[in-house]
CSV table of C-alpha atoms in Angstrom, one decimal:
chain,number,residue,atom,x,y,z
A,757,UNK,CA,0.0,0.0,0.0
A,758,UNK,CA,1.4,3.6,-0.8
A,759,UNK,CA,2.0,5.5,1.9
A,760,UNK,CA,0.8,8.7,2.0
A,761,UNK,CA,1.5,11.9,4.1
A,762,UNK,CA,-1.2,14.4,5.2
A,763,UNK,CA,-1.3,18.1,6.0
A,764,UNK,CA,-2.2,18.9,9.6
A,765,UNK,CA,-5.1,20.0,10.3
A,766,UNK,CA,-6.5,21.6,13.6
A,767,UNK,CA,-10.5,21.9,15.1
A,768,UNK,CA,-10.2,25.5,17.3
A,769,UNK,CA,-13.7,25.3,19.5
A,770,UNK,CA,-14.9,29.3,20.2
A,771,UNK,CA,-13.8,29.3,23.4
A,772,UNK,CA,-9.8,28.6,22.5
A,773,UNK,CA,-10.0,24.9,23.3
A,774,UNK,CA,-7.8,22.7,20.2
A,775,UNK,CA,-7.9,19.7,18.7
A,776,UNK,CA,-5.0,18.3,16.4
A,777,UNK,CA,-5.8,16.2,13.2
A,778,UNK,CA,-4.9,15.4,9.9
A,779,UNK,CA,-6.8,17.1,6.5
A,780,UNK,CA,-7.9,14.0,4.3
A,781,UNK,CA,-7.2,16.6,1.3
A,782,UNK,CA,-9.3,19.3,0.9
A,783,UNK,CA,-7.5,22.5,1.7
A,784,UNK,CA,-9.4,25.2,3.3
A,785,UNK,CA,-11.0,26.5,6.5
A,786,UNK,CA,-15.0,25.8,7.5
A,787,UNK,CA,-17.4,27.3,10.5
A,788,UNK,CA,-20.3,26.0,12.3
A,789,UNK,CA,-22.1,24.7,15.3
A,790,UNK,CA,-19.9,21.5,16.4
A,791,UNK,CA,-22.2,18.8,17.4
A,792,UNK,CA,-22.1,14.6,17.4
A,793,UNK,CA,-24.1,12.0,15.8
A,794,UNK,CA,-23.8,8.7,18.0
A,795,UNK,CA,-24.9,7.1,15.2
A,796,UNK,CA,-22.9,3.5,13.8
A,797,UNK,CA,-23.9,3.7,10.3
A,798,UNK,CA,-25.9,6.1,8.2
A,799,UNK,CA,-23.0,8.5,7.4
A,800,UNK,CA,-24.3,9.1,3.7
A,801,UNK,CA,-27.8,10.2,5.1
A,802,UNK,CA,-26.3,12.5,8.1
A,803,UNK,CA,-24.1,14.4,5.7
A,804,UNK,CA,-26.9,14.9,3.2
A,805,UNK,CA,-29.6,15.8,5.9
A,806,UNK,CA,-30.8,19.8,5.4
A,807,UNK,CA,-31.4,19.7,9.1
A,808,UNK,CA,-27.7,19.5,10.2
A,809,UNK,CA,-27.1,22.6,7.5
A,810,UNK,CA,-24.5,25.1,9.3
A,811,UNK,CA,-22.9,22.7,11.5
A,812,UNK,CA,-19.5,20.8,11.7
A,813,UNK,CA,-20.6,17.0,12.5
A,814,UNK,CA,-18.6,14.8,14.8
A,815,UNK,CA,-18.9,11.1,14.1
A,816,UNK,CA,-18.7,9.1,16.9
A,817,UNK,CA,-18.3,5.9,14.9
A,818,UNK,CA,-14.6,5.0,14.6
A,819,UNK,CA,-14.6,4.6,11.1
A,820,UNK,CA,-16.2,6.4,8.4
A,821,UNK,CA,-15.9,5.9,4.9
A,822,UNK,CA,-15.7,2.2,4.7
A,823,UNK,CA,-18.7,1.2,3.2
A,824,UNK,CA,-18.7,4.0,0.4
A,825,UNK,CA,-21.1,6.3,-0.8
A,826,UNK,CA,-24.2,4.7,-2.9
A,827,UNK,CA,-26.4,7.9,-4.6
A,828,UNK,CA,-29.9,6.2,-4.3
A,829,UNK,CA,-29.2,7.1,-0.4
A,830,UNK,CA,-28.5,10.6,-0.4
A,831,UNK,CA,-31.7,12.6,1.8
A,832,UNK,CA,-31.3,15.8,-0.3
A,833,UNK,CA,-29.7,17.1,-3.0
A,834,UNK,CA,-25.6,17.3,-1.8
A,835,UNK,CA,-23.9,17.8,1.5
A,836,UNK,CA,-25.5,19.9,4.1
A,837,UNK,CA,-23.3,19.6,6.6
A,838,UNK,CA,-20.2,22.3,7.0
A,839,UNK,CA,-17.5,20.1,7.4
A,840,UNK,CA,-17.0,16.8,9.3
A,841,UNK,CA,-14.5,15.7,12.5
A,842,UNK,CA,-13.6,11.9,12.5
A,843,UNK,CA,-11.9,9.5,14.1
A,844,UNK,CA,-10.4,6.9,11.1
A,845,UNK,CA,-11.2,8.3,7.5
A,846,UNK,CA,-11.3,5.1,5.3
A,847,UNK,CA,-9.9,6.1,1.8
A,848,UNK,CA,-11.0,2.2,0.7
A,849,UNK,CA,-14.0,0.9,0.7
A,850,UNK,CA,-15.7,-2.1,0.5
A,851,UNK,CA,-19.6,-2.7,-0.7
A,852,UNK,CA,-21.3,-3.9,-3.2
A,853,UNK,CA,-23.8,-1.3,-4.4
A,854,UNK,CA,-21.6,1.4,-3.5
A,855,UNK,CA,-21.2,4.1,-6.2
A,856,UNK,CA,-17.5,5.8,-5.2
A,857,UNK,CA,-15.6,6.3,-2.1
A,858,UNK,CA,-16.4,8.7,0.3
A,859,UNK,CA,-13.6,10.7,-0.6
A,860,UNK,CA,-14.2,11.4,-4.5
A,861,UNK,CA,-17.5,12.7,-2.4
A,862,UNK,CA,-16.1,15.1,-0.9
A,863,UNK,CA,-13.7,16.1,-3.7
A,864,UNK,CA,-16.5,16.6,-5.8
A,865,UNK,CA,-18.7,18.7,-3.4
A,866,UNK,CA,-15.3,20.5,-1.4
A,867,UNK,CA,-16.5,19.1,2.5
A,868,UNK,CA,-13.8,19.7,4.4
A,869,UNK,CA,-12.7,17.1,7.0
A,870,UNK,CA,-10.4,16.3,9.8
A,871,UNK,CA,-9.7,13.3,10.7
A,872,UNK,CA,-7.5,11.6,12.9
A,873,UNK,CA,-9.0,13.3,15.7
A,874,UNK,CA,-9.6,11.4,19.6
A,875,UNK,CA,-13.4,12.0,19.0
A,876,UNK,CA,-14.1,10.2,22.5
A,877,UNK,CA,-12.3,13.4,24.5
A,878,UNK,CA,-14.2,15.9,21.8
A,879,UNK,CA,-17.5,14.7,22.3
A,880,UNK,CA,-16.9,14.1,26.2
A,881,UNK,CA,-15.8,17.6,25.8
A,882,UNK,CA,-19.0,18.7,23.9
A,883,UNK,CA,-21.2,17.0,26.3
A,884,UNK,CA,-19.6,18.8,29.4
A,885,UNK,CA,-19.6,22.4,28.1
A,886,UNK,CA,-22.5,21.9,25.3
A,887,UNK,CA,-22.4,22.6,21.3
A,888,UNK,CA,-20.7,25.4,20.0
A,889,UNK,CA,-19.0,27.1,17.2
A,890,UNK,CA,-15.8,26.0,15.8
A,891,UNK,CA,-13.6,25.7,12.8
A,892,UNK,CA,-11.9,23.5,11.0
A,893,UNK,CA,-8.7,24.3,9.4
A,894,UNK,CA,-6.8,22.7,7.1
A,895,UNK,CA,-4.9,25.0,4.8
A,896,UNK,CA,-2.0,26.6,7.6
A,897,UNK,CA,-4.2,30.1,8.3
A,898,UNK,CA,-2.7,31.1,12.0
A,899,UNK,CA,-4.7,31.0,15.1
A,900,UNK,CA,-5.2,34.8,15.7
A,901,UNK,CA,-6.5,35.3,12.2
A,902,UNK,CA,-8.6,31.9,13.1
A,903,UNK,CA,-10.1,33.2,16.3
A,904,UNK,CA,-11.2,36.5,14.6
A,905,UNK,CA,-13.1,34.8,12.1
A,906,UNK,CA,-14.7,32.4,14.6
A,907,UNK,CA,-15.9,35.8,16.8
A,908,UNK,CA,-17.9,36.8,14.1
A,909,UNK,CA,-19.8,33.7,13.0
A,910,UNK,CA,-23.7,34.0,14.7
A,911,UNK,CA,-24.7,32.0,17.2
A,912,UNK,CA,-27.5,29.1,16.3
A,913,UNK,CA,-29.8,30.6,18.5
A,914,UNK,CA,-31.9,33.4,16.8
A,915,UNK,CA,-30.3,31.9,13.4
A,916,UNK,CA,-33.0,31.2,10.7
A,917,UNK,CA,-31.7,28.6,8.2
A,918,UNK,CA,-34.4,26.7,6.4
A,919,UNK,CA,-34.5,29.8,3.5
A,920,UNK,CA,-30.9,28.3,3.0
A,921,UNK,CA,-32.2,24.6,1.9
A,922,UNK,CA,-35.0,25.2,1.3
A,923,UNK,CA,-36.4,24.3,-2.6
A,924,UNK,CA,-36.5,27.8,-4.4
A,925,UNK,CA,-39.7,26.4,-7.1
A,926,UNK,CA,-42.4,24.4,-6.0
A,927,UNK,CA,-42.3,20.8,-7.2
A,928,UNK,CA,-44.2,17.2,-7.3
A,929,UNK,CA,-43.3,13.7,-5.8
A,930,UNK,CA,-45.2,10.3,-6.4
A,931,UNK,CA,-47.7,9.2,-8.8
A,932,UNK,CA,-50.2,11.9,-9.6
A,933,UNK,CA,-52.8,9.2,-9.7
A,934,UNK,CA,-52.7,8.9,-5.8
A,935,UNK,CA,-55.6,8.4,-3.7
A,936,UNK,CA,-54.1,11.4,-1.5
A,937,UNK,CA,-52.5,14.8,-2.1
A,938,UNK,CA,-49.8,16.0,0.3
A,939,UNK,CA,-49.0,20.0,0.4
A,940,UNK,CA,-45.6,20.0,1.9
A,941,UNK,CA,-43.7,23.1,3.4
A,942,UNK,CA,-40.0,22.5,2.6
A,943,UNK,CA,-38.3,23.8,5.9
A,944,UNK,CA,-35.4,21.0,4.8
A,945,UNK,CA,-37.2,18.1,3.7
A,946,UNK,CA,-35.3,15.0,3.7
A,947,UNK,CA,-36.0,12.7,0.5
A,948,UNK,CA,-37.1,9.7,3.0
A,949,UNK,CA,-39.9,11.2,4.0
A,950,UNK,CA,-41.4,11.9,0.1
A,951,UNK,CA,-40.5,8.2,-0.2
A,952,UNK,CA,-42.9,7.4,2.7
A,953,UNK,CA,-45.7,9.5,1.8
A,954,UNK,CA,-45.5,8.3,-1.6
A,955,UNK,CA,-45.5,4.9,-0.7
A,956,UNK,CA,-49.1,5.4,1.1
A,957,UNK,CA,-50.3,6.6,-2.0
A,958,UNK,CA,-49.9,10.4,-1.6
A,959,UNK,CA,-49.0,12.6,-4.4
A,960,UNK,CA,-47.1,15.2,-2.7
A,961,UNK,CA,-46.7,19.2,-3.9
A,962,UNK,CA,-43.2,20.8,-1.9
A,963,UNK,CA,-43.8,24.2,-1.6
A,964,UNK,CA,-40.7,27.0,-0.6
A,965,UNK,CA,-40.2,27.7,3.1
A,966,UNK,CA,-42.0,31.3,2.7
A,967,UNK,CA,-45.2,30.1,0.5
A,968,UNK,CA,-48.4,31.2,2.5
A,969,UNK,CA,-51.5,29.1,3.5
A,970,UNK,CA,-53.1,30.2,0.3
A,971,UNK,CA,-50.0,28.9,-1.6
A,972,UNK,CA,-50.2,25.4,0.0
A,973,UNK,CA,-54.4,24.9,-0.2
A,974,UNK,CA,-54.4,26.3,-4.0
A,975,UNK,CA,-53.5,22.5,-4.7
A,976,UNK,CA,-56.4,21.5,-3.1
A,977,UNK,CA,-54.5,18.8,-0.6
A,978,UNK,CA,-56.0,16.2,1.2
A,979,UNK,CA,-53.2,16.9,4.0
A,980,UNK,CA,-50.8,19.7,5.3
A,981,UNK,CA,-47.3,18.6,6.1
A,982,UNK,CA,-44.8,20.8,8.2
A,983,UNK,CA,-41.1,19.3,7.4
A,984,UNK,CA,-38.2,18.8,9.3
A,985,UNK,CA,-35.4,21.2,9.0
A,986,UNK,CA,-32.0,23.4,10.7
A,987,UNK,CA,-32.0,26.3,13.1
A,988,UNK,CA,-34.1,28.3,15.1
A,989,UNK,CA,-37.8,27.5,14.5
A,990,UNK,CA,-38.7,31.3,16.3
A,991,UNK,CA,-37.7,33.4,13.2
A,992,UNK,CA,-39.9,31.2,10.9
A,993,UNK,CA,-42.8,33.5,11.4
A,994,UNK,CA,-44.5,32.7,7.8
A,995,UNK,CA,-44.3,29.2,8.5
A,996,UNK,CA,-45.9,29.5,12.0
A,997,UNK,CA,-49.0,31.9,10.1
A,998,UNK,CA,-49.0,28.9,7.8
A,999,UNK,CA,-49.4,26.2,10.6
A,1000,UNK,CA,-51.9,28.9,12.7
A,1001,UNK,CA,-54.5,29.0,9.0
A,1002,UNK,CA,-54.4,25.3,8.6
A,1003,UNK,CA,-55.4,24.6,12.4
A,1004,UNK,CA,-58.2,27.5,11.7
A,1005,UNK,CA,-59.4,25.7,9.0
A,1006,UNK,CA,-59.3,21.8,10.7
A,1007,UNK,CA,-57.4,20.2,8.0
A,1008,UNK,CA,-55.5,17.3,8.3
A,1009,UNK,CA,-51.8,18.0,9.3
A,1010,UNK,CA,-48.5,16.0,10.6
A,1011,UNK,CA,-44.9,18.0,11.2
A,1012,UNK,CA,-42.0,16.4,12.1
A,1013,UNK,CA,-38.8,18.1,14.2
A,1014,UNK,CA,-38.7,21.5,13.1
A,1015,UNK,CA,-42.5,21.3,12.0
A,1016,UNK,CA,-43.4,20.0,15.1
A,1017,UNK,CA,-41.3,23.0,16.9
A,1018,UNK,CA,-43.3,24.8,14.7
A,1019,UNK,CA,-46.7,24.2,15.1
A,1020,UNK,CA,-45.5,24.3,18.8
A,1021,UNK,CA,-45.3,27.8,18.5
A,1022,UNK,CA,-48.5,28.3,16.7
A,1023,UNK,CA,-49.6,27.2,19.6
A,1024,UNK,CA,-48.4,30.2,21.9
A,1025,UNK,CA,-45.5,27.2,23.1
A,1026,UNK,CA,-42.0,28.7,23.2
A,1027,UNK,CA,-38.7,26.9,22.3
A,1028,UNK,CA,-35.6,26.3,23.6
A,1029,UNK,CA,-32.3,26.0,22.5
A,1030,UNK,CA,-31.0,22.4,24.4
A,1031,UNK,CA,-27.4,22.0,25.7
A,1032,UNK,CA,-26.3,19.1,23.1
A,1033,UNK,CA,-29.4,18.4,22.0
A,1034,UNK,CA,-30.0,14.6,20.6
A,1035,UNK,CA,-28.6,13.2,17.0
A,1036,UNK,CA,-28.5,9.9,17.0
A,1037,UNK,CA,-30.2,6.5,15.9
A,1038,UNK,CA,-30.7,4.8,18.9
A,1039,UNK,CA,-32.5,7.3,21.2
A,1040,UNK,CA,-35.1,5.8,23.2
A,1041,UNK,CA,-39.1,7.2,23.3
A,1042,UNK,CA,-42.0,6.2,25.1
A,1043,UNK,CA,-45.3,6.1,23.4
A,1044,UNK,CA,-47.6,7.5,26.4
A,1045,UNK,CA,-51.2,7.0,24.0
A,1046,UNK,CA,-50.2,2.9,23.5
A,1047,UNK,CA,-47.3,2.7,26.4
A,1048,UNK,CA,-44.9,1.2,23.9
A,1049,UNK,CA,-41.4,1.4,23.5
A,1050,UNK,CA,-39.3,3.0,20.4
A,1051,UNK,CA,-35.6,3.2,19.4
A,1052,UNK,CA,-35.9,6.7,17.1
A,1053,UNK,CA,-33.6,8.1,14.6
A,1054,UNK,CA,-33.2,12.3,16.4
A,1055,UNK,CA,-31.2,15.2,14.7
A,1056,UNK,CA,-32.4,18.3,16.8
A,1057,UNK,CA,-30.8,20.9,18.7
A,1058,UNK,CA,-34.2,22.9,19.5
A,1059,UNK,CA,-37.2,21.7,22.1
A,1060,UNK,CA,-40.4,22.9,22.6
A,1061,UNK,CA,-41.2,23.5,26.5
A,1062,UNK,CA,-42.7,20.8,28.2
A,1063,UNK,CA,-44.4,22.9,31.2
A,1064,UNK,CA,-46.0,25.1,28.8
A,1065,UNK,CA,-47.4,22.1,26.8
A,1066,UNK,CA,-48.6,20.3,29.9
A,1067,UNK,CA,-50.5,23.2,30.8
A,1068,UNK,CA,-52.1,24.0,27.7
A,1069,UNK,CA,-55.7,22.5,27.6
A,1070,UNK,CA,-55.9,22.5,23.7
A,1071,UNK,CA,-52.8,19.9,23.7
A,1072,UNK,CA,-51.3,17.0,24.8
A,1073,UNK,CA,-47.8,15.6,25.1
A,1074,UNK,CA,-48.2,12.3,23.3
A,1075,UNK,CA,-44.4,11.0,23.4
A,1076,UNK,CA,-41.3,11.5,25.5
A,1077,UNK,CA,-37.7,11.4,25.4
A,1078,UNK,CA,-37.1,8.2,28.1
A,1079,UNK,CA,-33.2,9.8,28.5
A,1080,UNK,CA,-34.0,13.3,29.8
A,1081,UNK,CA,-37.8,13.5,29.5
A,1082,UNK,CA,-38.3,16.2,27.2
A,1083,UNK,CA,-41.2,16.6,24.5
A,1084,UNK,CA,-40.7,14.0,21.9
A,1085,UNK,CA,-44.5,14.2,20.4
A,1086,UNK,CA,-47.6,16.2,20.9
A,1087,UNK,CA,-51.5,16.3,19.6
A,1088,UNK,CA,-54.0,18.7,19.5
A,1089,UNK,CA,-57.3,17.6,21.8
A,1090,UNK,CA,-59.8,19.4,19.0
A,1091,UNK,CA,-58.0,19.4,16.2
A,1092,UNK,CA,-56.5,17.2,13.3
A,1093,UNK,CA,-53.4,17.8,14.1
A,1094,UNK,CA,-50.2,15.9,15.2
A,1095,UNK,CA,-46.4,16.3,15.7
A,1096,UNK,CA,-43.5,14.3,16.4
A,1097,UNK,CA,-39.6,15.6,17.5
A,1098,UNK,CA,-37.8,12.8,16.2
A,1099,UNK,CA,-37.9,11.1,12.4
A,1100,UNK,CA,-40.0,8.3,12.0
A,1101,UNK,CA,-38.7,8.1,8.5
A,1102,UNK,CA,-35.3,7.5,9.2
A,1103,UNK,CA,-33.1,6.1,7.0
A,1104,UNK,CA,-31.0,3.6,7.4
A,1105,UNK,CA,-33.4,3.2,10.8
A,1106,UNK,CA,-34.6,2.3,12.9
A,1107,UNK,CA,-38.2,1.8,11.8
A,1108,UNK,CA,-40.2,1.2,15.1
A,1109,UNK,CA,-41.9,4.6,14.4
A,1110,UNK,CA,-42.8,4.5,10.7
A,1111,UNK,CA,-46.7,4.0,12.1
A,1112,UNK,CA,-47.2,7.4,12.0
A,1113,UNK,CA,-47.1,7.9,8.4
A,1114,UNK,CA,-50.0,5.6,8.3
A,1115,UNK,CA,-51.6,7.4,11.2
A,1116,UNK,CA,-51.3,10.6,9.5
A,1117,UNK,CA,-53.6,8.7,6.1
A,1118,UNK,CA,-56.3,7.5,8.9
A,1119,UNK,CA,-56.4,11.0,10.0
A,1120,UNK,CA,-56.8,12.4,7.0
A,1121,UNK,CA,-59.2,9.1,6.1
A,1122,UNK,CA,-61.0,10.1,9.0
């Protein structure tokens, strides 16, 4: 094997704290919110999810890379993410179905990424003193000049990003034939979940993050969806005037993650930003309407506030977080309306939650 050497590389957290590394070749620097995925496969579909848009993902998984890149797996359009911190960047691969490596990936769409990083002490690290900006370097710039830069990149909170991923033209998914017609606000749709609508026989019409209520019901839908997406749900106030007409008018509607924020603030809720907040595929919920169990796929860093909700008489925490207790679904008492905080269409998995596609077609049955 040919032996190769790499440029250093470094990871400078925003409040002075380093970690060393090596650049896997793309020269450059990158900002964003550091944050980890704990999850052990899936890379593909984290680093193509809208919702981690203007952040610099830490894989916990000690190898990344090794199973390639396959393009029928991708969850939006290209990379999302800012740049990406690893432990072992596999430059081989090995899979059948697999497309190219995970480096010509890369190339092609200029991620930077360190690797060679002790990921255990960063994310310990992370977990201790919560998510935060940082960049990655690669390409030599010094440390003062680095720090200067990293003062002026905005915080997450306050930050709207879904106009940023957001689809700029309206478009169609699924067979127009379809017993069911979905309007869909884009806030960052992952591809997934078109995949699952369209699979219950929906015919679904994405609409641009800022479209209005008139917009969405021009296509005469049979449902509203609110998508998932990144940043602060606050700023998003067409999209919570959306969410406010279609619970005026009763129709049928389903948000996941940043939808669900949203509709929680359509609901005079407020939102937090969490310490860490939870990405990862094995996070555990509890299903308080059937008392069930289910490992969920997460990737938020926002909440809505759980004493609020519990004291609102119009609504009703459905689901919780089973690590930390925080809002994980919710329903409306007197409305058709539902909302999850986690992504029942994740992809690779798990799929103990993909019910609630089907429970959004009874409601709109019903």
């Amino acid at each position: 094997m040919k032996y190769t050497t790499r440029q250093s590389a470094i990871l400078l957290l925003s409040d002075g704290t380093i970690f060393h590394g090596k650049s896997i070749g793309i020269s450059g620097t990158t900002y964003g919110e550091v944050c980890f995925n704990t999850g052990m496969t899936g890379y593909q579909e984290i680093f193509t999810d809208p919702s981690y848009f203007g952040q610099l993902m830490v894989a916990t998984n000690a190898h990344i890379g090794n199973y390639g890149v396959n393009e029928n797996e991708v969850e939006s359009d290209g990379i999302k993410i800012s740049g990406l911190v690893c432990k072992n960047f596999s430059f081989n691969y090995s899979r059948a179905d697999a497309s190219e490596s995970l480096e010509d990936y890369f190339i092609k769409q200029n991620l930077i990424c360190i690797s060679d990083v002790d990921t255990r002490a960063l994310v310990s690290y992370i977990r201790d003193n919560g998510a935060m900006n940082a960049v990655i370097c690669t390409d030599g710039t010094s440390l003062e000049d680095l720090k200067m830069s990293l003062a002026n990149v905005p915080d997450m909170k306050g930050l709207e990003l879904a106009s940023k991923v957001s689809t700029k033209e309206p478009y169609f998914y699924g067979d127009e034939n379809a017993t069911y017609k979905i309007a869909a606000l884009d806030l960052g749709i992952k591809t997934n979940i078109l995949r699952n609508l369209a699979k219950r026989d929906c015919y679904i019409k994405v609409f641009p993050y800022d479209s209005t209520y008139t917009d969405l019901a021009s296509f005469n839908p049979n449902g509203f969806f609110l998508s998932n997406g990144p940043g602060d749900p606050e700023p998003l106030s067409g999209a919570i005037q959306v969410a406010k007409e279609i619970l005026a008018d009763n129709k049928p509607l389903f948000g996941i993650c940043l939808g669900h924020q949203v509709i929680g603030l359509a609901n005079g809720i407020s939102t937090y930003k969490m310490f860490n907040g939870h990405r990862g595929i094995n996070h555990p919920v509890k299903n308080l309407i059937s008392g069930k169990g289910e490992i969920t796929s997460q990737n938020h860093g926002f909440a809505v506030n759980k004493e609020e909700l519990e004291s609102n008489p119009d609504l009703e925490i459905t689901h919780v977080h089973l690590n930390d207790g925080t809002v994980a679904g919710m329903r409306m008492k007197h409305k058709n309306c539902f909302s999850v905080q986690y992504h029942p269409e994740a992809s690779p998995g798990p799929h103990d939650s993909s019910y609630l596609f089907d429970q959004f077609i009874e409601n709109i049955k019903g």
